[in-house]
XYZ file of N, CA, C and O in Angstrom:
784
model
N -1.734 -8.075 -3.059
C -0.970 -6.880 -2.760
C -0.638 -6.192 -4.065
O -0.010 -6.891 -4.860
N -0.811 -5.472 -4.286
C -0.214 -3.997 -5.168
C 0.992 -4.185 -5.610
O 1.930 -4.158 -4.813
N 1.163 -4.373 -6.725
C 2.492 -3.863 -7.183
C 2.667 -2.779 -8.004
O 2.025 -2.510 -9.019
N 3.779 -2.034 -7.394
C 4.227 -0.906 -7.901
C 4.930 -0.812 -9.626
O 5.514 -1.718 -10.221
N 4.684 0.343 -10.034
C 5.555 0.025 -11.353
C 6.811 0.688 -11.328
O 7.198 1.661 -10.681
N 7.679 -0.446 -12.633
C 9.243 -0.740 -12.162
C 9.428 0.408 -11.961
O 10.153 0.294 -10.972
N 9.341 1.467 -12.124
C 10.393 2.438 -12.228
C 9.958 3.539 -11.279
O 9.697 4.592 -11.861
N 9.826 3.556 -10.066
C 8.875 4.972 -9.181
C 10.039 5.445 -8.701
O 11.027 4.711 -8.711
N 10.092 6.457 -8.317
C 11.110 7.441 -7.769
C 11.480 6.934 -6.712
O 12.150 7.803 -6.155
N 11.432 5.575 -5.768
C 11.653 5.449 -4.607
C 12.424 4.464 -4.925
O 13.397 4.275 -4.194
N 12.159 3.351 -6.374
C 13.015 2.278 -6.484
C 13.932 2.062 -7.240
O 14.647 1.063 -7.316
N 13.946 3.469 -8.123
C 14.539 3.007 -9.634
C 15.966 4.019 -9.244
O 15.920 5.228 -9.018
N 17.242 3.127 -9.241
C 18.072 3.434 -9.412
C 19.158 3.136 -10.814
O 19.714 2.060 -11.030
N 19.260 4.177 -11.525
C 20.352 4.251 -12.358
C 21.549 3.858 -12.748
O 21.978 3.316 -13.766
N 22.207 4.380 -11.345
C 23.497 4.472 -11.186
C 23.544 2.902 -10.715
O 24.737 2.676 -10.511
N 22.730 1.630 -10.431
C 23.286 0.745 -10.069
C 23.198 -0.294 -11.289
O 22.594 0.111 -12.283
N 23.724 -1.564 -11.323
C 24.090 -2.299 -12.329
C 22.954 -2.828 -12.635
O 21.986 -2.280 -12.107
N 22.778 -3.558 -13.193
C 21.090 -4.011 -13.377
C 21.263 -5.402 -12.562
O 20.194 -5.720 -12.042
N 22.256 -6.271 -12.319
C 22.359 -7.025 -11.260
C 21.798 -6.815 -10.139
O 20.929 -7.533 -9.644
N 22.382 -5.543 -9.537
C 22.442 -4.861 -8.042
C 21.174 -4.506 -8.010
O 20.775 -4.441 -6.847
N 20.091 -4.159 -9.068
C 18.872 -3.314 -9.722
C 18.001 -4.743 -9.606
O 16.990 -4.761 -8.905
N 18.308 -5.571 -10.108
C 17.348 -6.858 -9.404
C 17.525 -7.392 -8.611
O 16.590 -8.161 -8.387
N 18.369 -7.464 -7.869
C 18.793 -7.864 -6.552
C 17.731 -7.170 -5.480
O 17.069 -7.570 -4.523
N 17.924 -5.980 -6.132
C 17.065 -4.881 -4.577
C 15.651 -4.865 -5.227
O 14.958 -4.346 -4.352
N 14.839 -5.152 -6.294
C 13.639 -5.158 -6.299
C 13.386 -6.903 -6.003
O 12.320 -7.339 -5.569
N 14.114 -7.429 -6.203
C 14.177 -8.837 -5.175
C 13.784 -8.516 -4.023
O 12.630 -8.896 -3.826
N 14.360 -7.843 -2.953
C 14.359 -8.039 -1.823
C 13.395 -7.007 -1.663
O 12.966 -7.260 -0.538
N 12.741 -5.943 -2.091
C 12.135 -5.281 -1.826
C 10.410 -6.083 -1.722
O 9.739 -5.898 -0.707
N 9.971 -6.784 -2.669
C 9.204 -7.893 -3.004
C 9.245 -9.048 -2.439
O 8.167 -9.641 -2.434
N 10.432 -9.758 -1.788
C 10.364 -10.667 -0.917
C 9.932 -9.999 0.687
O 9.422 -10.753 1.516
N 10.173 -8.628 0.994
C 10.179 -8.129 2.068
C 9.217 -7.420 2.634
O 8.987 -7.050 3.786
N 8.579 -7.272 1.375
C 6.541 -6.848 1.428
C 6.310 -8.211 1.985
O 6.515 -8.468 3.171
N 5.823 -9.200 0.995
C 5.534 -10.202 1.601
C 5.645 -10.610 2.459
O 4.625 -11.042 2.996
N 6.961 -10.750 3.168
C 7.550 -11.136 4.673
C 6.794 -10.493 5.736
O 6.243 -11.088 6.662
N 6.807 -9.188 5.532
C 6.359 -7.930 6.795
C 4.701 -8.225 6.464
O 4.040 -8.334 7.496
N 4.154 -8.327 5.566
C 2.567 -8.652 5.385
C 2.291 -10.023 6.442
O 1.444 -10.077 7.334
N 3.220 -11.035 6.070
C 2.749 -12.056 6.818
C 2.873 -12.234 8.057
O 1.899 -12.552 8.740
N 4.527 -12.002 8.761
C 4.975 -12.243 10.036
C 5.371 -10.765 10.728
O 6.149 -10.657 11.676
N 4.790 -9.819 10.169
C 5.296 -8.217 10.678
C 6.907 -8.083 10.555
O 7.865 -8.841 10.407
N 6.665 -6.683 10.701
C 8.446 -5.744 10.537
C 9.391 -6.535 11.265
O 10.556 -6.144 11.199
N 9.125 -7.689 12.031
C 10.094 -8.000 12.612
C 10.382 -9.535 12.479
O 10.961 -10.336 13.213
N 9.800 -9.633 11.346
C 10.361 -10.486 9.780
C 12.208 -10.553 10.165
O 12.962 -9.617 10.428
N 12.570 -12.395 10.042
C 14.130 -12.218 9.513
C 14.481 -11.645 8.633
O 13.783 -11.743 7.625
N 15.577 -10.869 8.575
C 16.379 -10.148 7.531
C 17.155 -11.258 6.815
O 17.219 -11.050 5.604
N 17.610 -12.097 7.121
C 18.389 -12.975 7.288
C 17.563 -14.133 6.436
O 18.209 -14.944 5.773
N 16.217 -14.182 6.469
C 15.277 -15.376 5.825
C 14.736 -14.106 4.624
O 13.977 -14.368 3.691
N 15.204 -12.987 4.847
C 14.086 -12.108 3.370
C 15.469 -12.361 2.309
O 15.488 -12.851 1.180
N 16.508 -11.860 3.091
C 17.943 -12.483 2.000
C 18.115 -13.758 1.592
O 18.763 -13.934 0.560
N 17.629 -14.793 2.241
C 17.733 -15.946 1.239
C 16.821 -16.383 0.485
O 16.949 -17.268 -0.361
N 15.683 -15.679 0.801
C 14.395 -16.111 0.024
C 14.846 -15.116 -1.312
O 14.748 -15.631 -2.426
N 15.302 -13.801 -1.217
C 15.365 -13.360 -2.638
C 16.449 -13.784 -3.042
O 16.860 -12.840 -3.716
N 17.425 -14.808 -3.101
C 18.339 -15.134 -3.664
C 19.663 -14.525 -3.182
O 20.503 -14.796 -4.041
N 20.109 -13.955 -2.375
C 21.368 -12.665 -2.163
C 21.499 -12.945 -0.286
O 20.564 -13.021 0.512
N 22.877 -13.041 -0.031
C 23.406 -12.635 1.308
C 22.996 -11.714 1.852
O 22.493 -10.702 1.365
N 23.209 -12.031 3.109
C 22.567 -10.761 3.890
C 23.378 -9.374 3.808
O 22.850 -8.263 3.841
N 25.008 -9.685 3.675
C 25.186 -7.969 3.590
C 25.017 -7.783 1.770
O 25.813 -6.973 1.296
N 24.302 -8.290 1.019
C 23.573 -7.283 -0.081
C 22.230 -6.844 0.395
O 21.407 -6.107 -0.147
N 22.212 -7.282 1.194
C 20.557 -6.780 1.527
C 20.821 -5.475 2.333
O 19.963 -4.593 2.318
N 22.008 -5.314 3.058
C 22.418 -4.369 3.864
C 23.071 -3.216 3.340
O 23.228 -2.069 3.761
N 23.510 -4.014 1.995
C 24.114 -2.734 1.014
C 23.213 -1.783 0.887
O 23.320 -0.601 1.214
N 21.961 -2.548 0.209
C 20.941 -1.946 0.087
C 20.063 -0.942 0.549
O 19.715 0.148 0.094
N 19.601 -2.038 2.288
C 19.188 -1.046 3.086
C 20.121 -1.380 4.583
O 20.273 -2.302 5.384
N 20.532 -0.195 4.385
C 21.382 -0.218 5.810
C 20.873 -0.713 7.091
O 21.485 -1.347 7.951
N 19.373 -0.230 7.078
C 18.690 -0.575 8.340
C 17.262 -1.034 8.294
O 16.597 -0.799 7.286
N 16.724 -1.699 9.359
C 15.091 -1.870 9.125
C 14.057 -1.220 8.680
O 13.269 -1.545 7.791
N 14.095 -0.090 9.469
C 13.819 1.100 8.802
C 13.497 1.278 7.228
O 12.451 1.148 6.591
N 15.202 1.731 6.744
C 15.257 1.658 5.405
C 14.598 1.181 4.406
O 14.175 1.696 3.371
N 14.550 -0.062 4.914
C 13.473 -0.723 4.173
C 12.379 -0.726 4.524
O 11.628 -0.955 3.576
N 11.841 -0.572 5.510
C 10.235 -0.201 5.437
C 10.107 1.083 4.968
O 8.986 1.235 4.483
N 10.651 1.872 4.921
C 10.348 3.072 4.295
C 10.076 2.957 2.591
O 9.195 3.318 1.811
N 11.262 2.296 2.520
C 10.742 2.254 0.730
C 9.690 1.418 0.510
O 8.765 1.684 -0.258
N 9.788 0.433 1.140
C 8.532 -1.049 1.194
C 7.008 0.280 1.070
O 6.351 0.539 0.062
N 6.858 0.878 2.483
C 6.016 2.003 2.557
C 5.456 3.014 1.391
O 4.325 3.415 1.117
N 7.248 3.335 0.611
C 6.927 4.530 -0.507
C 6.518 3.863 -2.021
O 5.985 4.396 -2.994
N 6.996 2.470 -1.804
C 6.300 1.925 -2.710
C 4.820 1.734 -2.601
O 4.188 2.171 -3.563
N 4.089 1.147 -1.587
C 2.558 0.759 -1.353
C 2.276 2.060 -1.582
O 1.728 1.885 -2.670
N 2.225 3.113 -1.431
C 2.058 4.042 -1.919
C 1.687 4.919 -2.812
O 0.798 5.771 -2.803
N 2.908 4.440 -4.015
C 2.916 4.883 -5.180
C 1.723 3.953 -6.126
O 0.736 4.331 -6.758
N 2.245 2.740 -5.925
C 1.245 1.564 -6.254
C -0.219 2.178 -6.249
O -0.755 2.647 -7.253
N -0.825 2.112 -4.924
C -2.143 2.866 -4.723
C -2.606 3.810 -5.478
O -3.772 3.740 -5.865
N -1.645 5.063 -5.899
C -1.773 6.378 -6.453
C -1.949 5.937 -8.010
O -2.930 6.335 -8.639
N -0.876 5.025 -8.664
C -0.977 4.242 -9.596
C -1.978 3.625 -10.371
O -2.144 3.630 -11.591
N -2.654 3.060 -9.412
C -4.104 1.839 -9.809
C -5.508 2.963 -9.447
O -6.672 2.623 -9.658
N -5.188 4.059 -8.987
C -6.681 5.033 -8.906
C -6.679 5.218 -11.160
O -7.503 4.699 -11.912
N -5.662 5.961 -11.502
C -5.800 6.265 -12.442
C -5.733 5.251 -13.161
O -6.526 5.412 -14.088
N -4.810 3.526 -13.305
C -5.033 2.219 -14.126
C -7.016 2.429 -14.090
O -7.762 2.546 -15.061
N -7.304 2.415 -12.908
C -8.973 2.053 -12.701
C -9.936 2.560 -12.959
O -11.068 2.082 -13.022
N -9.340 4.279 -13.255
C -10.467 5.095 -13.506
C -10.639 5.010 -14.964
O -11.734 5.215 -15.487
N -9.387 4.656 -15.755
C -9.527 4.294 -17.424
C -9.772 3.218 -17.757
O -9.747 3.038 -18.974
N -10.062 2.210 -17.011
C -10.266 0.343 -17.763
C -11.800 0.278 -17.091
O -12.592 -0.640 -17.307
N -12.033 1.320 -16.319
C -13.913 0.887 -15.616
C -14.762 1.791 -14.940
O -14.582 2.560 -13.996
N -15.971 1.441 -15.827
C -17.084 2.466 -14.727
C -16.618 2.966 -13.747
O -15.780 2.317 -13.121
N -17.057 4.460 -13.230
C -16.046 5.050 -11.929
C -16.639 4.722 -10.757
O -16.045 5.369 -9.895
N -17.702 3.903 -10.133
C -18.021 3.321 -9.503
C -17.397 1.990 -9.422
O -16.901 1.815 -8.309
N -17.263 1.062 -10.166
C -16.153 0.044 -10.030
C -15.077 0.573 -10.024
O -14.377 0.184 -9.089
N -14.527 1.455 -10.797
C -12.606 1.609 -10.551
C -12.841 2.203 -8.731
O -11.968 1.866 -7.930
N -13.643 2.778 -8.393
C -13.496 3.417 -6.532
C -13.424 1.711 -5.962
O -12.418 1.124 -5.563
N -14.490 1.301 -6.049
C -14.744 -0.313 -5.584
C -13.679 -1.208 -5.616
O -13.600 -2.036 -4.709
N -12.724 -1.185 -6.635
C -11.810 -1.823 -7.075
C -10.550 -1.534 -6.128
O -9.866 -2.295 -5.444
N -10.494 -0.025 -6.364
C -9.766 1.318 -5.413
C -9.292 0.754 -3.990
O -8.214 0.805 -3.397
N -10.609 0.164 -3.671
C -10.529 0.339 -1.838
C -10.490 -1.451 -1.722
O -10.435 -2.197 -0.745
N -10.525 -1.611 -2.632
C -10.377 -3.557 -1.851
C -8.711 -3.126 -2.374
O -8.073 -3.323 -1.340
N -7.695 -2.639 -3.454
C -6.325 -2.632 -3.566
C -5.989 -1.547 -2.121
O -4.780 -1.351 -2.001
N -6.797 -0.887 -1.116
C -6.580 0.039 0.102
C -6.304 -1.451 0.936
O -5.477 -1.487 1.846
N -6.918 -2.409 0.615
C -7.239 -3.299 1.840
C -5.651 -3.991 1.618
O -5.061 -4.276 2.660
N -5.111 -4.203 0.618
C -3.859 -4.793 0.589
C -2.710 -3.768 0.878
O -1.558 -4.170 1.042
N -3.030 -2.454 0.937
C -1.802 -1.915 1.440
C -2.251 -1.724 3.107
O -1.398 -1.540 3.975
N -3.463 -1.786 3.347
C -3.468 -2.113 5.063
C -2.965 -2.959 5.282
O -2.418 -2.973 6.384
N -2.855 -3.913 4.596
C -2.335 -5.271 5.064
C -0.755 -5.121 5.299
O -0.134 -5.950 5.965
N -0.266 -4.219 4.820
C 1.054 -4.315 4.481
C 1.204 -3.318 5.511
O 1.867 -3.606 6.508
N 0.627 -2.086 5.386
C 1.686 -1.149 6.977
C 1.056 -1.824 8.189
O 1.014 -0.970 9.075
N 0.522 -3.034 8.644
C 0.041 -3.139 9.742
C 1.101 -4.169 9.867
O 1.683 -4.147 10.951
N 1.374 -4.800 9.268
C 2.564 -5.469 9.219
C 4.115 -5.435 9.956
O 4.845 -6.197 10.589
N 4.112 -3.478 9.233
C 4.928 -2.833 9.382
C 4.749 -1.762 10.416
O 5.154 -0.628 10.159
N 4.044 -2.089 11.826
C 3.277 -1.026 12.276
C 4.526 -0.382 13.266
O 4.776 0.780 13.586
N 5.173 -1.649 13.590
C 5.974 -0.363 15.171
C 7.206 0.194 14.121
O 7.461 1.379 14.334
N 7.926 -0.353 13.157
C 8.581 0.835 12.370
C 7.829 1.750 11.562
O 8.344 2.865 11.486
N 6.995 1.625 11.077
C 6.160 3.084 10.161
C 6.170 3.838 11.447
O 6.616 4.970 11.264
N 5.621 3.459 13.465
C 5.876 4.462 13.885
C 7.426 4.982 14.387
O 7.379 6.155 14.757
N 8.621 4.450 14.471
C 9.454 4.986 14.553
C 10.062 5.735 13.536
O 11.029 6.471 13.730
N 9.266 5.482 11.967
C 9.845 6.634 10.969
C 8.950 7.553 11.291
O 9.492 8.646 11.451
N 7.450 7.569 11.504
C 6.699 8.771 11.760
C 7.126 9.904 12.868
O 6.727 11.066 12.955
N 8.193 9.100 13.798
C 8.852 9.899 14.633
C 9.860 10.792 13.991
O 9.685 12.010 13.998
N 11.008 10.194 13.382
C 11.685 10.970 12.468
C 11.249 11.263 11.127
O 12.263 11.760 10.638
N 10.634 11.261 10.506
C 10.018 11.864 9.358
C 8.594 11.608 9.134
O 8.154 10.626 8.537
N 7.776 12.724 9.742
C 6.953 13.384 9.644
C 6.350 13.580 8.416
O 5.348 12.960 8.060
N 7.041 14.595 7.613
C 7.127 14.778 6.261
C 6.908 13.883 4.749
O 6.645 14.256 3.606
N 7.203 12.279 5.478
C 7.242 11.499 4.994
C 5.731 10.797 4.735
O 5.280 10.553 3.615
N 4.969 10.493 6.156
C 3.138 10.461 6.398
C 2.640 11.589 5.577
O 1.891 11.541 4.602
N 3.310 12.834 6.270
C 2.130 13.870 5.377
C 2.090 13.950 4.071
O 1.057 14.325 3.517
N 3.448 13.538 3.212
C 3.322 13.248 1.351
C 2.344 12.273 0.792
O 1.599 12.185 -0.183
N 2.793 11.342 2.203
C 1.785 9.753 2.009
C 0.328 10.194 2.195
O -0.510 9.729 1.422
N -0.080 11.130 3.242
C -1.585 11.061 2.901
C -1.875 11.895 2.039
O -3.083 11.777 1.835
N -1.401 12.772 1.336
C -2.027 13.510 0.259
C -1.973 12.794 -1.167
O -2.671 13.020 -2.156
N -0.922 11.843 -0.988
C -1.215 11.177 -2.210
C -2.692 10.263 -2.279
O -3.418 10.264 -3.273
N -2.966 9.521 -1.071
C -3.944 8.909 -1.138
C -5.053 9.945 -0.812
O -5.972 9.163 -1.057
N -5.547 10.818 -0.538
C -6.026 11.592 -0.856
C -6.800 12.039 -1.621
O -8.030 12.103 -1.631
N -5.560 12.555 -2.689
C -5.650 12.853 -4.207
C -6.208 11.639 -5.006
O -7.218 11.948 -5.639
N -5.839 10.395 -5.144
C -6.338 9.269 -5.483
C -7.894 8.937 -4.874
O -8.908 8.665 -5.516
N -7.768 9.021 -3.859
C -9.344 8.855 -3.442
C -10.289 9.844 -4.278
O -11.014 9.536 -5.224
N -10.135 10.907 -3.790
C -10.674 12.221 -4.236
C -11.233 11.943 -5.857
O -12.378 11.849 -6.300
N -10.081 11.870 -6.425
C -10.575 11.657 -7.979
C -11.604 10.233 -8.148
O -12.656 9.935 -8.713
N -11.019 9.866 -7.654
C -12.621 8.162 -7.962
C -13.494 8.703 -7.559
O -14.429 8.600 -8.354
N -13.828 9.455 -6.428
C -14.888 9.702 -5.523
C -15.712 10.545 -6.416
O -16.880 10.394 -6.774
N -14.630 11.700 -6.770
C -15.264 12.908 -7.407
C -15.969 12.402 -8.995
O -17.048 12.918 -9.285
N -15.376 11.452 -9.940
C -15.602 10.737 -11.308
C -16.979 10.233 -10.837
O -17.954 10.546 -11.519
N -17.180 9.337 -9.520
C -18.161 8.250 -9.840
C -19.722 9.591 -9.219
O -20.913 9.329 -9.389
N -19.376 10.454 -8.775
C -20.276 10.904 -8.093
C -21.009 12.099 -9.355
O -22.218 12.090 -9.584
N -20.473 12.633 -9.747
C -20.348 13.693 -11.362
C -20.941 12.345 -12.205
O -21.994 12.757 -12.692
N -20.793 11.172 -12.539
C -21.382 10.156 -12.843
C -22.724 9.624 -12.430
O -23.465 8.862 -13.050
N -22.869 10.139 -11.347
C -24.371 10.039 -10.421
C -24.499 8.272 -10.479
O -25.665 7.884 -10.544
N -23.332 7.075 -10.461
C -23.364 5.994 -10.137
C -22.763 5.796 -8.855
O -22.226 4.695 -8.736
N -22.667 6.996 -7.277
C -22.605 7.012 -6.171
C -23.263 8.063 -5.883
O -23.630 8.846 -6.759
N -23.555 8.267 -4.369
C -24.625 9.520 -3.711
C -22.992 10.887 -4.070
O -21.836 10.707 -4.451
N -23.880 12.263 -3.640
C -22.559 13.071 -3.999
C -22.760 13.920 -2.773
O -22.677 15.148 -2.814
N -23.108 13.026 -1.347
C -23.334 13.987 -0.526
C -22.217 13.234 0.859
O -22.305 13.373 2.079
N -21.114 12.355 -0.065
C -19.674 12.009 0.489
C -18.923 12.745 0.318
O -19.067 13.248 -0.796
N -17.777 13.293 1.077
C -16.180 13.332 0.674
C -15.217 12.662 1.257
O -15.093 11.850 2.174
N -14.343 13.402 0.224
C -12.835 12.284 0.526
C -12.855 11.727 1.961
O -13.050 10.537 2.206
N -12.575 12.965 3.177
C -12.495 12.711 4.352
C -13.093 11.513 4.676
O -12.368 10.632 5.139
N -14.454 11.269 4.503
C -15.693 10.527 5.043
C -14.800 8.846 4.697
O -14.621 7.840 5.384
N -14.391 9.272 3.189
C -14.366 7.631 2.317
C -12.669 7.736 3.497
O -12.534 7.079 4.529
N -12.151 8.222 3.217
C -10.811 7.603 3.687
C -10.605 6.925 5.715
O -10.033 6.040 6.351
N -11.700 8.323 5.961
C -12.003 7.527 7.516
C -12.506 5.939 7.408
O -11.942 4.989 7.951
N -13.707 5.880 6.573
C -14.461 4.516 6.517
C -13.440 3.925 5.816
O -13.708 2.724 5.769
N -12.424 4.144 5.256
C -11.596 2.965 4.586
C -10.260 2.171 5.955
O -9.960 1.013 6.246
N -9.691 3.871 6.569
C -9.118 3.674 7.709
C -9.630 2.568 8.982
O -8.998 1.744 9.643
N -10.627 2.851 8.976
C -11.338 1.918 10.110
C -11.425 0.439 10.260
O -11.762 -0.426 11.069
N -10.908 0.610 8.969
C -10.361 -1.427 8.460
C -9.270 -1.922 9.021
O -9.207 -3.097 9.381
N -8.303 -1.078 9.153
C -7.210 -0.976 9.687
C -7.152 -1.335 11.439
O -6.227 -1.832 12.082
N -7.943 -1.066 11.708
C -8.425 -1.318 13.601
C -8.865 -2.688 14.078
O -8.915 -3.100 15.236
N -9.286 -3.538 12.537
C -10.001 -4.814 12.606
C -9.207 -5.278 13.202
O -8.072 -4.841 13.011
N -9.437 -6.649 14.456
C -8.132 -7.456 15.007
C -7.391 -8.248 14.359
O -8.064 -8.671 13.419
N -6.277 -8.724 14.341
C -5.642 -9.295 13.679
C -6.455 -10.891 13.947
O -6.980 -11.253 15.000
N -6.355 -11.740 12.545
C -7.336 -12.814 12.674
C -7.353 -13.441 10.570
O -7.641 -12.773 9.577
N -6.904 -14.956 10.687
C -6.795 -15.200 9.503
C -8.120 -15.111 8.266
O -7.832 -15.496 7.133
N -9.518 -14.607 8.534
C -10.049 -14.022 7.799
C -10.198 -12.151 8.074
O -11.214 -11.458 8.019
N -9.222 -11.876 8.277
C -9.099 -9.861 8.364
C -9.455 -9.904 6.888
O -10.462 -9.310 6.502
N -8.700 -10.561 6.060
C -9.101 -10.078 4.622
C -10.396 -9.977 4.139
O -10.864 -9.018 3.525
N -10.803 -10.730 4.361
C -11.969 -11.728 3.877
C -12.972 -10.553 4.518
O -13.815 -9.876 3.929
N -12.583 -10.544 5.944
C -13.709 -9.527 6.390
C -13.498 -7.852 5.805
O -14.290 -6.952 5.525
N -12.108 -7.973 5.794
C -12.099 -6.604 5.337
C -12.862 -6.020 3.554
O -13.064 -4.861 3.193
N -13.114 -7.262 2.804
C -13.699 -6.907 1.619
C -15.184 -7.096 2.177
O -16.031 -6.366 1.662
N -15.481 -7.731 2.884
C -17.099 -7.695 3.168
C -17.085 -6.373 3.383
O -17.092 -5.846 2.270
N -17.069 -5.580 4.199
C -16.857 -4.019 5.106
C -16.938 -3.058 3.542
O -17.663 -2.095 3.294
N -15.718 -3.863 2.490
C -15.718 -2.412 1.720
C -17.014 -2.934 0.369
O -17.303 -1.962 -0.330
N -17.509 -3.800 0.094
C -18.862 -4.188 -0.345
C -20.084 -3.477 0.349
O -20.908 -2.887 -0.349
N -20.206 -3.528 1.697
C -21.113 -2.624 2.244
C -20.813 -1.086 2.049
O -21.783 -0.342 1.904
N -19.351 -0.478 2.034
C -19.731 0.656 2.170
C -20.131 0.934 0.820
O -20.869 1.896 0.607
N -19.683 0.116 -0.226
C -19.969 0.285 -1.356
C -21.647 0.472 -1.620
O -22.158 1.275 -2.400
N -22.174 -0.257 -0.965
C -23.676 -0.621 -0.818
C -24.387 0.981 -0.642
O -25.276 1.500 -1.318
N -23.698 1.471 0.423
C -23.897 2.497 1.257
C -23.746 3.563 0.135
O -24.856 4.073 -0.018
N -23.077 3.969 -0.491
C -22.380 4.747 -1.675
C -23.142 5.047 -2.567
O -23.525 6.151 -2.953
N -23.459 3.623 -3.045
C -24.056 3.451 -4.765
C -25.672 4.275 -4.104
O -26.176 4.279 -2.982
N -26.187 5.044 -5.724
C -27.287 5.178 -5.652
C -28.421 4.033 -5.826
O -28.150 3.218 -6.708
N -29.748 3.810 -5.080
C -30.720 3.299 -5.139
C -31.294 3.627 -6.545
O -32.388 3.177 -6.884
């Protein structure tokens, strides 16, 4: 899974003590994990003792389930948007895309997790999906656009195409090799991609 860096606009608070400031990237990190493994409906109660802190600091924190999947959410997010540009500067732009979409496969892992609250925030904030897909988007877009101007992928893809075929991973049934299968899937499309 993706980790975000310390400081993104969704996690980094100021105004709190640096106690209170590791406390909540505690629980924010124990609570990915949690919702990845056993879904959103993960104990609150077992994510607070696993990060070290009572349950009403966890509540200080995030008032509601929600709450925290939302940031859990705005983090996988940022993370993603993050590692397009880590990838497009440490490797060939055909590997940093490749690289790209197996770190896609760990944030599927994570909103499917989180699937019936991402849809009760998509009910109340709307606004919130539509920031989220333009960021990934924009991240796709640029690998896509680098490796193809590179002529080390075909250039007769776009974004749309890659993000549907990345989406479609997401539909796989739940099953303890999803992962496993889900990097086979993005090796082929890779296959599919690269020029002959």
């Amino acid at each position: 899974m993706p980790s975000a860096p310390p400081a993104t606009a969704s996690s980094f608070h100021p105004s709190l003590r640096a106690d209170a400031r590791r406390n909540r990237e505690k629980l924010i990190e124990v609570a990915t994990a949690a919702f990845a493994e056993s879904g959103v409906e993960a104990s609150l109660e077992e994510i607070a003792r696993r990060a070290g802190v009572g349950i009403g600091t966890l509540y200080r924190h995030f008032p509601t389930r929600e709450h925290l999947v939302e940031v859990i959410y705005r983090r996988e997010l940022e993370a993603l948007a993050a590692a397009a540009t880590e990838l497009g500067v440490k490797h060939p732009s055909d590997i940093a895309l490749e690289e790209w979409m197996r770190r896609f496969v760990g944030y599927i892992a994570a909103k499917r997790g989180m699937a019936s609250s991402l849809k009760i925030l998509m009910d109340s904030n709307a606004s919130l999906f539509a920031e989220g897909s333009g960021i990934l988007r924009s991240a796709a877009d640029g690998l896509l656009k680098a490796a193809a101007q590179e002529g080390t992928i075909r250039n007769d893809i776009d974004t749309t195409d890659l993000l549907h075929a990345l989406s479609s991973i997401y539909s796989l049934p739940s099953s303890p090799e999803w992962r496993d299968r889900s990097n086979r899937l993005i090796g082929l499309l890779m296959d599919g991609l690269r020029r002959k």
